[in-house]
Coordinates of C-alpha atoms and ligand atoms in Angstrom, one line a residue:
M1401 CA 134.2 109.3 155.5
N1402 CA 131.3 110.1 153.3
S1403 CA 129.1 107.4 151.8
L1404 CA 130.8 107.6 148.4
T1405 CA 134.1 106.7 149.9
I1406 CA 132.5 103.8 151.8
I1407 CA 131.0 102.5 148.6
G1408 CA 134.3 103.0 146.9
V1409 CA 136.1 101.0 149.7
L1410 CA 133.4 98.3 149.5
L1411 CA 133.7 98.0 145.7
Y1412 CA 137.5 98.0 146.1
I1413 CA 137.3 95.2 148.6
K1414 CA 134.8 93.3 146.5
C1415 CA 136.9 93.7 143.3
C1416 CA 140.0 92.2 144.7
S1417 CA 139.4 90.5 147.9
A1418 CA 138.8 87.1 146.5
A1419 CA 141.1 86.8 143.5
N1420 CA 142.4 83.3 142.8
I1421 CA 146.1 83.6 142.3
L1422 CA 148.5 80.9 141.2
G1423 CA 152.2 81.4 142.1
I1424 CA 154.9 79.6 140.2
F1425 CA 158.3 79.9 142.1
P1426 CA 160.6 77.2 140.7
T1427 CA 164.2 78.0 141.7
P1428 CA 165.3 75.8 144.6
S1429 CA 167.3 78.7 146.3
Y1430 CA 166.1 80.3 149.4
S1431 CA 167.3 83.7 148.3
H1432 CA 165.1 83.5 145.2
Q1433 CA 162.1 82.2 147.2
K1434 CA 162.2 84.7 150.1
P1435 CA 161.1 87.9 148.3
M1436 CA 158.5 86.1 146.2
L1437 CA 157.0 84.4 149.2
A1438 CA 156.9 87.7 151.1
L1439 CA 154.6 89.0 148.3
S1440 CA 152.4 85.9 148.1
H1441 CA 151.9 85.9 151.9
A1442 CA 151.1 89.6 151.9
L1443 CA 148.5 88.9 149.2
A1444 CA 147.0 86.1 151.2
K1445 CA 146.9 88.4 154.3
K1446 CA 144.8 90.8 152.2
G1447 CA 142.3 88.0 151.6
H1448 CA 143.3 86.7 148.2
N1449 CA 143.3 82.9 147.6
L1450 CA 146.8 81.8 146.8
T1451 CA 148.0 78.5 145.4
V1452 CA 151.8 78.6 145.3
I1453 CA 154.3 76.1 143.7
T1454 CA 157.3 76.7 145.9
A1455 CA 160.5 75.1 147.1
N1456 CA 160.0 76.6 150.6
P1457 CA 156.5 75.6 151.7
S1458 CA 155.4 76.9 155.0
Q1459 CA 153.8 73.6 156.0
G1460 CA 156.3 71.4 154.2
Q1461 CA 155.2 67.8 153.8
S1462 CA 158.7 66.8 152.7
Q1463 CA 161.6 65.9 155.0
L1464 CA 164.7 67.8 154.4
T1465 CA 167.9 66.4 155.9
E1466 CA 169.2 67.9 159.1
N1467 CA 172.4 69.3 157.9
F1468 CA 170.8 71.1 155.0
N1469 CA 171.1 74.8 155.5
Q1470 CA 168.0 75.9 153.6
N1471 CA 165.9 73.8 155.9
K1472 CA 167.2 75.7 158.9
L1473 CA 166.6 79.0 157.1
K1474 CA 163.1 77.9 156.6
L1475 CA 162.5 77.8 160.3
Q1476 CA 163.1 81.5 160.3
I1477 CA 160.0 82.3 158.2
K1478 CA 158.0 79.5 159.7
E1479 CA 154.7 81.2 160.0
E1480 CA 151.4 79.7 160.8
P1481 CA 150.3 78.2 157.5
M1482 CA 147.4 80.3 156.2
K1483 CA 144.2 78.7 155.1
N1484 CA 144.2 80.8 151.9
H1485 CA 147.9 80.3 151.1
R1486 CA 148.2 76.8 149.8
D1487 CA 151.7 75.5 149.1
I1488 CA 152.4 73.0 146.4
D1489 CA 155.6 71.5 147.8
I1490 CA 158.6 71.1 145.4
S1491 CA 161.2 71.3 148.2
Y1492 CA 162.6 67.9 147.0
G1493 CA 164.3 70.1 144.4
Y1494 CA 166.9 71.2 147.0
K1495 CA 168.1 67.6 147.5
E1496 CA 167.9 66.8 143.8
W1497 CA 169.9 69.9 143.0
Q1498 CA 172.6 68.9 145.5
R1499 CA 172.7 65.4 144.1
V1500 CA 173.1 66.7 140.5
Q1501 CA 175.8 69.2 141.6
A1502 CA 177.7 66.4 143.2
M1503 CA 177.2 64.0 140.3
N1504 CA 178.4 66.5 137.7
H1505 CA 181.1 68.1 139.9
I1506 CA 179.3 71.4 139.8
S1507 CA 180.5 73.6 142.6
L1508 CA 179.1 77.0 143.5
Q1509 CA 182.0 77.3 145.9
V1510 CA 184.6 78.3 143.4
R1511 CA 185.2 81.4 141.3
I1512 CA 183.0 81.1 138.1
S1513 CA 183.3 83.5 135.2
P1514 CA 180.3 85.4 133.7
S1515 CA 180.6 83.6 130.4
K1516 CA 180.5 80.2 132.1
I1517 CA 177.4 81.1 134.1
I1518 CA 175.7 82.4 131.0
G1519 CA 176.8 79.4 128.9
D1520 CA 175.4 77.0 131.5
M1521 CA 172.3 79.0 132.2
Y1522 CA 170.1 76.7 130.0
H1523 CA 171.3 73.7 132.0
Y1524 CA 170.1 75.3 135.2
T1525 CA 166.7 76.4 133.8
D1526 CA 166.2 73.1 132.1
F1527 CA 166.9 71.2 135.3
F1528 CA 164.8 73.4 137.5
T1529 CA 161.9 73.2 135.0
S1530 CA 162.2 69.4 135.0
L1531 CA 162.0 69.4 138.8
V1532 CA 158.7 71.3 138.7
F1533 CA 157.1 69.0 136.1
G1534 CA 158.6 66.0 137.8
S1535 CA 156.8 66.7 141.1
P1536 CA 153.7 64.5 141.7
N1537 CA 152.3 67.5 143.6
V1538 CA 152.5 69.6 140.5
Q1539 CA 151.1 66.9 138.2
E1540 CA 148.2 66.6 140.5
L1541 CA 147.7 70.4 140.5
M1542 CA 147.7 70.4 136.7
R1543 CA 144.9 67.9 136.7
E1544 CA 143.0 69.8 139.4
L1545 CA 143.3 73.3 137.8
N1546 CA 142.7 72.1 134.2
G1547 CA 139.6 74.0 133.1
T1548 CA 139.2 76.1 136.2
K1549 CA 139.4 79.9 136.3
I1550 CA 142.5 81.6 137.8
D1551 CA 142.5 85.4 138.0
L1552 CA 146.2 86.0 137.9
I1553 CA 149.5 84.1 137.8
L1554 CA 152.7 85.2 139.7
Y1555 CA 155.7 83.8 137.9
E1556 CA 159.4 83.8 138.7
S1557 CA 160.6 85.6 135.6
L1558 CA 163.7 83.6 134.7
Y1559 CA 162.6 82.0 131.4
Y1560 CA 160.7 79.1 132.8
S1561 CA 158.3 79.8 129.9
S1562 CA 156.8 76.3 129.7
L1563 CA 155.4 76.7 133.2
L1564 CA 153.2 79.4 131.8
G1565 CA 151.3 76.6 130.1
F1566 CA 149.2 77.0 133.3
K1567 CA 147.9 80.2 131.8
E1568 CA 146.4 78.2 128.9
I1569 CA 144.5 75.7 131.1
T1570 CA 143.1 78.2 133.6
G1571 CA 141.3 80.7 131.4
D1572 CA 144.1 82.9 130.1
P1573 CA 144.7 85.1 133.2
P1574 CA 147.2 87.9 133.1
V1575 CA 150.8 87.1 134.3
V1576 CA 152.9 89.2 136.7
G1577 CA 156.6 88.3 136.6
L1578 CA 158.7 88.5 139.8
L1579 CA 162.4 88.8 140.0
S1580 CA 164.6 88.5 143.0
L1581 CA 167.7 89.8 141.2
H1582 CA 168.7 92.9 139.4
P1583 CA 167.2 92.6 135.9
F1584 CA 169.4 91.1 133.2
M1585 CA 168.9 89.9 129.7
L1586 CA 166.5 87.0 130.5
S1587 CA 164.1 89.3 132.2
D1588 CA 164.8 92.5 130.1
L1589 CA 164.1 90.9 126.7
P1590 CA 160.5 89.8 127.3
Q1591 CA 159.6 93.2 128.7
G1592 CA 161.2 95.1 125.9
N1593 CA 163.6 96.8 128.2
P1594 CA 166.4 98.5 126.3
M1595 CA 169.9 97.0 126.8
F1596 CA 172.5 99.5 125.9
P1597 CA 175.9 97.8 126.3
S1598 CA 177.5 101.3 126.2
Y1599 CA 176.2 102.2 129.7
V1600 CA 174.0 99.4 131.1
P1601 CA 176.4 96.9 132.5
F1602 CA 175.4 93.2 132.3
S1603 CA 174.6 92.5 135.9
F1604 CA 177.1 89.6 136.0
L1605 CA 180.1 91.9 135.3
P1606 CA 182.3 93.6 137.7
S1607 CA 181.5 96.9 135.9
S1608 CA 179.8 100.1 136.9
D1609 CA 177.7 102.2 134.5
K1610 CA 180.9 104.1 133.5
M1611 CA 182.8 101.6 131.5
T1612 CA 186.2 101.6 129.9
F1613 CA 186.7 100.6 126.2
W1614 CA 187.5 97.0 127.2
E1615 CA 184.6 96.8 129.6
R1616 CA 182.2 97.9 127.0
L1617 CA 183.6 95.4 124.5
F1618 CA 183.1 92.6 127.0
N1619 CA 179.7 93.9 127.9
L1620 CA 178.7 93.8 124.3
Y1621 CA 180.1 90.3 123.9
L1622 CA 178.1 89.0 126.9
T1623 CA 174.9 90.7 125.6
I1624 CA 175.3 89.0 122.2
Y1625 CA 176.4 85.7 123.7
S1626 CA 173.4 85.6 126.1
H1627 CA 171.0 86.4 123.2
Y1628 CA 172.5 83.5 121.3
I1629 CA 172.1 81.1 124.3
T1630 CA 168.5 82.2 124.8
E1631 CA 167.6 81.9 121.2
Y1632 CA 169.2 78.5 120.4
Y1633 CA 169.1 76.7 123.8
L1634 CA 166.7 78.2 126.3
K1635 CA 163.7 78.8 123.9
P1636 CA 163.7 75.4 122.2
I1637 CA 164.0 73.6 125.6
Q1638 CA 161.1 75.5 127.0
E1639 CA 159.0 74.9 123.9
N1640 CA 159.6 71.2 124.3
Y1641 CA 158.5 71.2 127.9
L1642 CA 155.4 73.1 127.0
R1643 CA 154.4 70.6 124.3
K1644 CA 155.3 67.7 126.4
Y1645 CA 153.3 68.6 129.5
F1646 CA 150.5 70.8 128.2
G1647 CA 149.9 69.2 124.9
N1648 CA 148.6 71.2 121.9
V1649 CA 148.2 74.6 123.4
K1650 CA 147.4 77.8 121.6
Y1651 CA 150.6 79.9 122.2
T1652 CA 154.3 79.1 121.9
A1653 CA 156.4 79.3 125.1
E1654 CA 158.0 82.4 123.7
A1655 CA 154.6 84.1 123.2
L1656 CA 153.7 83.3 126.8
E1657 CA 157.0 84.7 128.1
Y1658 CA 156.6 87.9 126.0
N1659 CA 153.0 88.5 127.2
K1660 CA 153.5 89.2 130.8
S1661 CA 151.5 92.2 132.0
L1662 CA 154.2 93.4 134.4
L1663 CA 157.5 92.6 135.9
I1664 CA 158.1 93.4 139.6
I1665 CA 161.7 93.6 140.6
S1666 CA 162.6 93.1 144.3
A1667 CA 165.4 95.6 144.2
D1668 CA 166.1 99.3 143.8
F1669 CA 168.7 101.8 142.7
A1670 CA 170.5 101.9 146.0
T1671 CA 172.2 98.7 145.0
S1672 CA 172.5 99.3 141.2
Y1673 CA 172.8 102.0 138.6
P1674 CA 170.1 104.2 136.8
R1675 CA 169.0 102.7 133.5
P1676 CA 166.0 102.9 131.2
M1677 CA 163.0 100.7 131.8
Q1678 CA 159.7 100.2 130.1
P1679 CA 156.6 101.1 132.1
N1680 CA 155.8 97.4 132.3
T1681 CA 158.7 96.9 134.7
V1682 CA 158.6 98.3 138.2
Y1683 CA 161.4 98.3 140.9
V1684 CA 159.6 98.0 144.2
G1685 CA 162.6 97.6 146.5
P1686 CA 163.8 94.6 148.5
M1687 CA 160.6 92.7 149.4
H1688 CA 162.3 90.2 151.7
I1689 CA 163.4 92.7 154.3
I1690 CA 161.2 92.1 157.4
K1691 CA 161.0 93.6 160.8
P1692 CA 163.9 91.7 162.5
K1693 CA 162.8 89.1 165.0
P1694 CA 164.2 89.2 168.5
L1695 CA 167.6 87.4 168.8
P1696 CA 167.9 84.3 171.0
V1697 CA 168.7 85.4 174.5
N1698 CA 172.2 84.1 174.8
L1699 CA 173.2 85.4 171.4
Q1700 CA 171.7 88.8 172.2
K1701 CA 173.8 88.9 175.4
W1702 CA 177.0 87.8 173.7
M1703 CA 176.5 90.6 171.1
D1704 CA 175.5 93.3 173.7
E1705 CA 178.7 92.5 175.6
A1706 CA 181.1 93.2 172.7
E1707 CA 183.5 95.9 173.7
D1708 CA 184.4 97.2 170.3
G1709 CA 181.6 96.1 168.0
I1710 CA 180.9 93.0 166.0
I1711 CA 182.0 91.5 162.7
Y1712 CA 179.5 89.2 161.0
F1713 CA 181.2 86.7 158.6
S1714 CA 178.9 84.6 156.4
L1715 CA 179.6 83.6 152.8
G1716 CA 175.9 82.9 152.0
S1717 CA 174.0 79.7 151.6
N1718 CA 176.0 78.2 148.7
M1719 CA 179.4 78.7 150.3
K1720 CA 180.1 76.5 153.3
G1721 CA 182.6 77.8 155.8
T1722 CA 184.4 74.4 155.6
S1723 CA 184.9 74.7 151.9
V1724 CA 187.2 77.7 152.4
P1725 CA 190.7 76.1 152.2
E1726 CA 192.6 75.8 155.4
E1727 CA 195.3 78.4 154.7
K1728 CA 192.6 81.0 153.9
R1729 CA 190.7 80.1 157.1
A1730 CA 193.9 80.6 159.0
A1731 CA 194.3 84.0 157.4
F1732 CA 190.9 85.1 158.9
I1733 CA 191.7 83.5 162.2
E1734 CA 195.0 85.4 162.6
A1735 CA 193.4 88.6 161.4
F1736 CA 190.5 88.3 163.9
K1737 CA 193.0 87.7 166.7
K1738 CA 194.4 91.2 166.0
F1739 CA 191.1 92.7 167.0
P1740 CA 190.6 91.0 170.4
K1741 CA 187.9 93.6 171.6
T1742 CA 185.8 93.1 168.5
R1743 CA 183.6 90.0 168.5
V1744 CA 183.1 87.9 165.4
L1745 CA 180.1 85.8 164.4
W1746 CA 181.2 83.2 161.9
K1747 CA 178.8 81.1 160.0
W1748 CA 180.5 77.8 160.1
E1749 CA 178.6 74.9 158.6
A1750 CA 180.4 71.9 160.0
D1751 CA 180.2 69.6 163.0
I1752 CA 183.9 69.8 163.6
E1753 CA 185.3 72.6 165.7
L1754 CA 187.4 75.3 164.0
P1755 CA 191.0 74.5 164.9
G1756 CA 192.7 77.5 166.6
K1757 CA 189.4 79.4 167.1
P1758 CA 190.2 82.7 168.9
E1759 CA 188.3 83.7 172.0
N1760 CA 186.4 86.5 170.3
V1761 CA 184.9 84.3 167.6
L1762 CA 181.5 82.5 167.9
L1763 CA 180.7 79.8 165.5
R1764 CA 177.2 78.8 164.5
K1765 CA 175.8 76.8 161.5
W1766 CA 173.2 79.4 161.0
F1767 CA 172.4 82.9 162.2
P1768 CA 169.2 85.0 161.8
Q1769 CA 171.0 87.3 159.4
Q1770 CA 168.6 90.3 159.5
S1771 CA 168.4 90.3 163.3
I1772 CA 172.2 90.2 163.4
L1773 CA 172.6 93.0 160.9
A1774 CA 170.1 95.1 162.8
H1775 CA 172.1 94.9 166.1
P1776 CA 173.4 98.3 167.0
K1777 CA 176.9 97.0 167.7
L1778 CA 177.3 95.4 164.3
R1779 CA 180.2 97.1 162.4
L1780 CA 181.1 95.0 159.5
F1781 CA 179.7 92.3 157.2
I1782 CA 182.1 89.9 155.4
S1783 CA 179.9 88.6 152.6
Q1784 CA 179.8 86.9 149.2
V1785 CA 177.3 89.7 148.4
G1786 CA 174.5 87.9 146.8
V1787 CA 171.7 90.4 146.1
Q1788 CA 169.7 89.7 149.3
S1789 CA 172.8 90.1 151.6
F1790 CA 173.8 93.3 149.8
E1791 CA 170.3 94.7 150.2
E1792 CA 170.2 93.8 153.9
A1793 CA 173.6 95.3 154.5
T1794 CA 172.4 98.4 152.7
F1795 CA 169.1 98.6 154.6
Y1796 CA 170.8 98.2 158.0
G1797 CA 173.7 100.5 157.0
I1798 CA 176.6 97.9 157.6
P1799 CA 179.8 98.4 155.6
V1800 CA 180.8 95.3 153.7
L1801 CA 184.0 93.3 152.9
A1802 CA 182.9 91.7 149.7
I1803 CA 184.3 88.3 148.5
P1804 CA 182.4 87.7 145.3
M1805 CA 182.4 84.3 143.7
F1806 CA 180.0 84.3 140.7
A1807 CA 177.0 85.7 138.8
D1808 CA 175.8 89.1 140.1
Q1809 CA 178.2 89.1 143.1
D1810 CA 180.9 90.8 141.2
F1811 CA 178.5 93.4 140.1
H1812 CA 177.5 94.1 143.7
A1813 CA 181.1 94.1 144.9
R1814 CA 181.9 96.8 142.3
K1815 CA 178.9 98.9 143.4
I1816 CA 180.0 98.6 147.0
V1817 CA 183.5 99.8 146.2
E1818 CA 182.2 102.4 143.8
S1819 CA 180.0 103.9 146.6
G1820 CA 182.8 103.8 149.1
A1821 CA 180.6 101.6 151.3
G1822 CA 183.1 98.8 151.7
L1823 CA 186.0 97.0 150.1
K1824 CA 186.5 94.0 147.9
L1825 CA 188.8 91.0 148.4
E1826 CA 189.4 88.4 145.6
F1827 CA 189.0 84.9 146.9
D1828 CA 192.5 84.0 145.5
D1829 CA 194.0 87.0 147.4
I1830 CA 192.9 85.9 150.8
T1831 CA 196.1 86.1 152.9
F1832 CA 196.6 87.3 156.4
E1833 CA 198.0 90.7 155.3
N1834 CA 195.2 91.3 152.8
V1835 CA 192.5 90.5 155.3
Y1836 CA 194.1 92.4 158.2
D1837 CA 194.7 95.5 156.1
R1838 CA 191.1 95.6 154.9
L1839 CA 189.6 94.9 158.3
K1840 CA 191.7 97.6 159.8
A1841 CA 190.6 100.1 157.1
L1842 CA 187.0 99.2 157.5
L1843 CA 187.0 99.3 161.3
T1844 CA 188.9 102.6 161.6
N1845 CA 187.9 104.8 158.7
P1846 CA 184.4 106.2 159.3
N1847 CA 183.8 107.0 155.6
Y1848 CA 182.6 103.5 154.9
K1849 CA 179.9 103.7 157.5
E1850 CA 178.8 107.1 156.3
N1851 CA 178.6 106.0 152.7
M1852 CA 176.6 102.9 153.6
M1853 CA 174.2 105.0 155.7
R1854 CA 173.7 107.2 152.7
L1855 CA 172.7 104.2 150.6
S1856 CA 170.6 103.0 153.6
S1857 CA 168.6 106.2 153.7
I1858 CA 168.0 106.0 149.9
T1859 CA 166.7 102.4 150.0
K1860 CA 164.4 103.3 153.0
D1861 CA 163.0 106.4 151.4
K1862 CA 159.8 105.1 149.7
P1863 CA 156.2 106.1 149.7
M1864 CA 155.2 102.5 150.6
S1865 CA 157.1 99.5 151.7
P1866 CA 158.3 97.3 148.9
V1867 CA 155.8 94.5 149.6
D1868 CA 152.9 97.0 149.8
T1869 CA 154.0 98.5 146.5
A1870 CA 154.1 95.1 144.9
V1871 CA 150.7 94.2 146.3
W1872 CA 149.4 97.5 144.9
W1873 CA 150.7 96.6 141.4
V1874 CA 149.4 93.1 141.5
E1875 CA 145.9 94.4 142.4
Y1876 CA 146.3 97.1 139.7
V1877 CA 146.7 94.3 137.1
L1878 CA 143.7 92.5 138.7
R1879 CA 141.6 95.6 138.5
H1880 CA 142.4 96.2 134.8
K1881 CA 142.4 92.5 133.9
G1882 CA 145.9 92.7 132.6
A1883 CA 148.0 95.7 131.6
S1884 CA 148.2 95.6 127.8
H1885 CA 148.3 99.4 127.9
L1886 CA 151.8 99.2 129.4
R1887 CA 153.1 96.8 126.8
P1888 CA 155.6 98.5 124.6
A1889 CA 155.3 98.0 120.8
V1890 CA 158.9 97.1 120.6
L1891 CA 157.9 93.6 121.6
D1892 CA 156.1 93.2 118.3
L1893 CA 158.8 94.8 116.1
P1894 CA 161.1 92.7 113.9
W1895 CA 164.7 93.5 114.6
Y1896 CA 165.3 95.3 111.3
Q1897 CA 162.5 97.7 112.2
Y1898 CA 163.8 98.2 115.7
F1899 CA 167.2 99.2 114.4
M1900 CA 165.5 101.2 111.6
I1901 CA 167.5 99.3 109.0
D1902 CA 164.6 99.6 106.5
I1903 CA 164.4 103.4 107.1
F1904 CA 168.2 103.8 106.7
I1905 CA 168.2 101.7 103.5
F1906 CA 165.4 103.9 102.2
I1907 CA 167.2 107.1 103.0
L1908 CA 170.5 105.9 101.6
T1909 CA 168.7 104.8 98.4
I1910 CA 167.2 108.2 98.0
L1911 CA 170.5 109.9 98.7
F1912 CA 172.2 107.6 96.2
V1913 CA 169.6 108.4 93.5
I1914 CA 169.9 112.1 94.1
I1915 CA 173.7 112.0 93.9
Y1916 CA 173.5 109.8 90.9
L1917 CA 171.1 112.2 89.2
L1918 CA 173.1 115.3 90.1
N1919 CA 176.2 113.6 88.7
F1920 CA 174.3 112.6 85.6
I1921 CA 173.0 116.1 85.0
Y1922 CA 176.5 117.5 85.7
T1923 CA 178.3 115.3 83.2
K1924 CA 175.6 115.5 80.5
T1925 CA 175.0 119.2 80.6
I1926 CA 177.5 121.5 82.4
K1927 CA 180.5 119.4 81.9
T1928 CA 180.0 118.9 78.1
N1929 CA 179.2 122.5 77.8
I1930 CA 182.4 123.6 79.5
N1931 CA 184.3 121.0 77.6
S1932 CA 182.9 122.0 74.3
K1933 CA 183.7 125.6 75.1
Y1934 CA 187.2 124.7 76.1
Y1935 CA 187.8 122.7 73.0
K1936 CA 186.3 125.3 70.9
H1937 CA 188.6 127.8 72.5
K1938 CA 191.6 125.5 71.9
K1939 CA 190.7 125.1 68.3
D1940 CA 190.5 128.8 67.8
E1941 CA 194.0 129.3 69.1
Ligands
LIG2710 C1 141.2 78.8 146.1 O1 142.0 78.2 145.1 C2 142.0 76.8 145.0 C3 142.9 76.4 143.9 O2 142.8 77.2 142.8 C4 140.5 76.4 144.7 O3 140.5 75.0 144.7 C5 139.6 76.9 145.8 O4 138.3 76.6 145.5 C6 139.8 78.4 145.9 N1 139.0 78.9 147.0 C7 138.1 80.0 146.8 C8 137.4 80.4 148.0 O5 138.0 80.5 145.7
LIG2711 C1 148.2 87.9 126.3 O1 147.5 87.8 127.6 C2 146.2 88.3 127.6 C3 145.7 88.2 129.0 O2 146.5 88.9 129.9 C4 145.4 87.5 126.6 O3 144.1 88.1 126.6 C5 146.0 87.5 125.3 O4 145.3 86.7 124.4 C6 147.5 87.1 125.3 N1 148.1 87.2 124.0 C7 149.1 86.4 123.7 C8 149.7 86.6 122.3 O5 149.6 85.5 124.4
LIG2712 C1 143.0 69.4 130.2 O1 141.8 68.8 129.9 C2 141.6 68.5 128.5 C3 140.2 68.0 128.3 O2 139.6 67.7 129.5 C4 142.7 67.5 128.0 O3 142.5 67.3 126.7 C5 144.0 68.1 128.3 O4 145.0 67.2 127.9 C6 144.2 68.5 129.8 N1 145.5 69.2 129.9 C7 146.3 68.9 130.9 C8 147.6 69.7 130.9 O5 146.1 68.1 131.7

């Protein structure tokens, strides 16, 4: 190393080693929190000073109830709290969210259509925003940070725009958006990403990028409908919150949302389809995938002893095993009995035993999912295919039997079937025959495994790990004090200029004038000339 390099390294360390970063991660869902926390912890490990509003604090002051699954998941990432990673605890949001779901009979354990999810979206963001502002911890943080200087804000980019009021009271730092899902309208719009309903499927649809006429029609409808919901519901709600909690600030909530330096997406194209993106949007890959921790000894032993592989059956954190109706449960039990040499790990969130449980099935309320999927004997994952589960199955190369319920799960199920990396089963079609046929196909036909391994090698083939890539981009924004050079001008264009309406009107006007003039000249000169000649001729006859 020559002295210049050393100076360079020193300058580099000096430049970014002590940045004050504020993280705003509102959604009380472990699958949303996991990738974002992976990034904030990595930044803290690099020496940055992090203050993070999160529903999954690592040194949680709040008491979550025992039977609450997210709490148990939290144990998995229980790391030593870092001195320079301060958590502002909003984990009470989990309990509140459950309470509100129960009160309003909202169930995430039934089939929900894309239109319904989009139509209800503003209720969700409204409620989650109110949870953040309603937290005494956040109120106190607002007082504490008011007038201080923050160098950068990390922000979950799901239209919680009012929370960007923090930008206004902390010296206008650049904002980096984070997204734990495949991008869709709420995150595409503020980055200026093109949404072409002709070949970019809305990520809540069971469509691929090659759509039929009816799929394109529905895709267009969802795109327009979600614009409408955003414009007339989401935006005003966020504007109200901004005024209510931050007073008379300079920018509107919309301007804050549309002024992010960068959007980092915790996903890649192994689990979606190619599509155009502005340079202010980067896919880094699934950030939440960690080196799997060793399995508990007895579980490891049980898995090692499986004669003919293992099936892992978990419908994610929203769906409880007990909420699968009895006849559907029986369908699985009977089907598992037909594969006595294959062992089954069944995530079963209830204190009661499963009646008629076969010998080869092991029930647990919770499993360390990544360590399970990494086990060499694991052959099949029966999943609701939320994005994180799909990404983990892909990373570890495990074929999937997808049972999608709502939001992006249908999109993932379609991608899995499309790639030949698994099969789909409609929740309503769960019968013994349907389950058995699919299990048999998935366990005997080697193509599914091969195709999933192909996706696996795609997702693993990156110059840097997803978290390291994201850290690099965050420091890039820090080094350049924002990234306005990546901001596409489309964000400032009125819609009629974007669609070139003014230009087309201009061209049409000119064409019209030319045609009119030509017609005028024709009738006035040539035509009269011919006519007069003709009449003259007639007269002469
Ligand atoms: C870290 O950030 C917190 C909150 O913004 C601040 O109070 C503290 O002084 C910062 N520490 C350093 C070393 O900058
Ligand atoms: C956008 O953010 C930058 C800092 O990243 C700030 O200097 C600028 O004033 C902001 N503009 C708007 C319109 O919010
Ligand atoms: C920040 O402080 C200023 C003046 O000290 C005050 O007017 C403003 O209301 C405070 N903002 C918040 C969000 O607390």
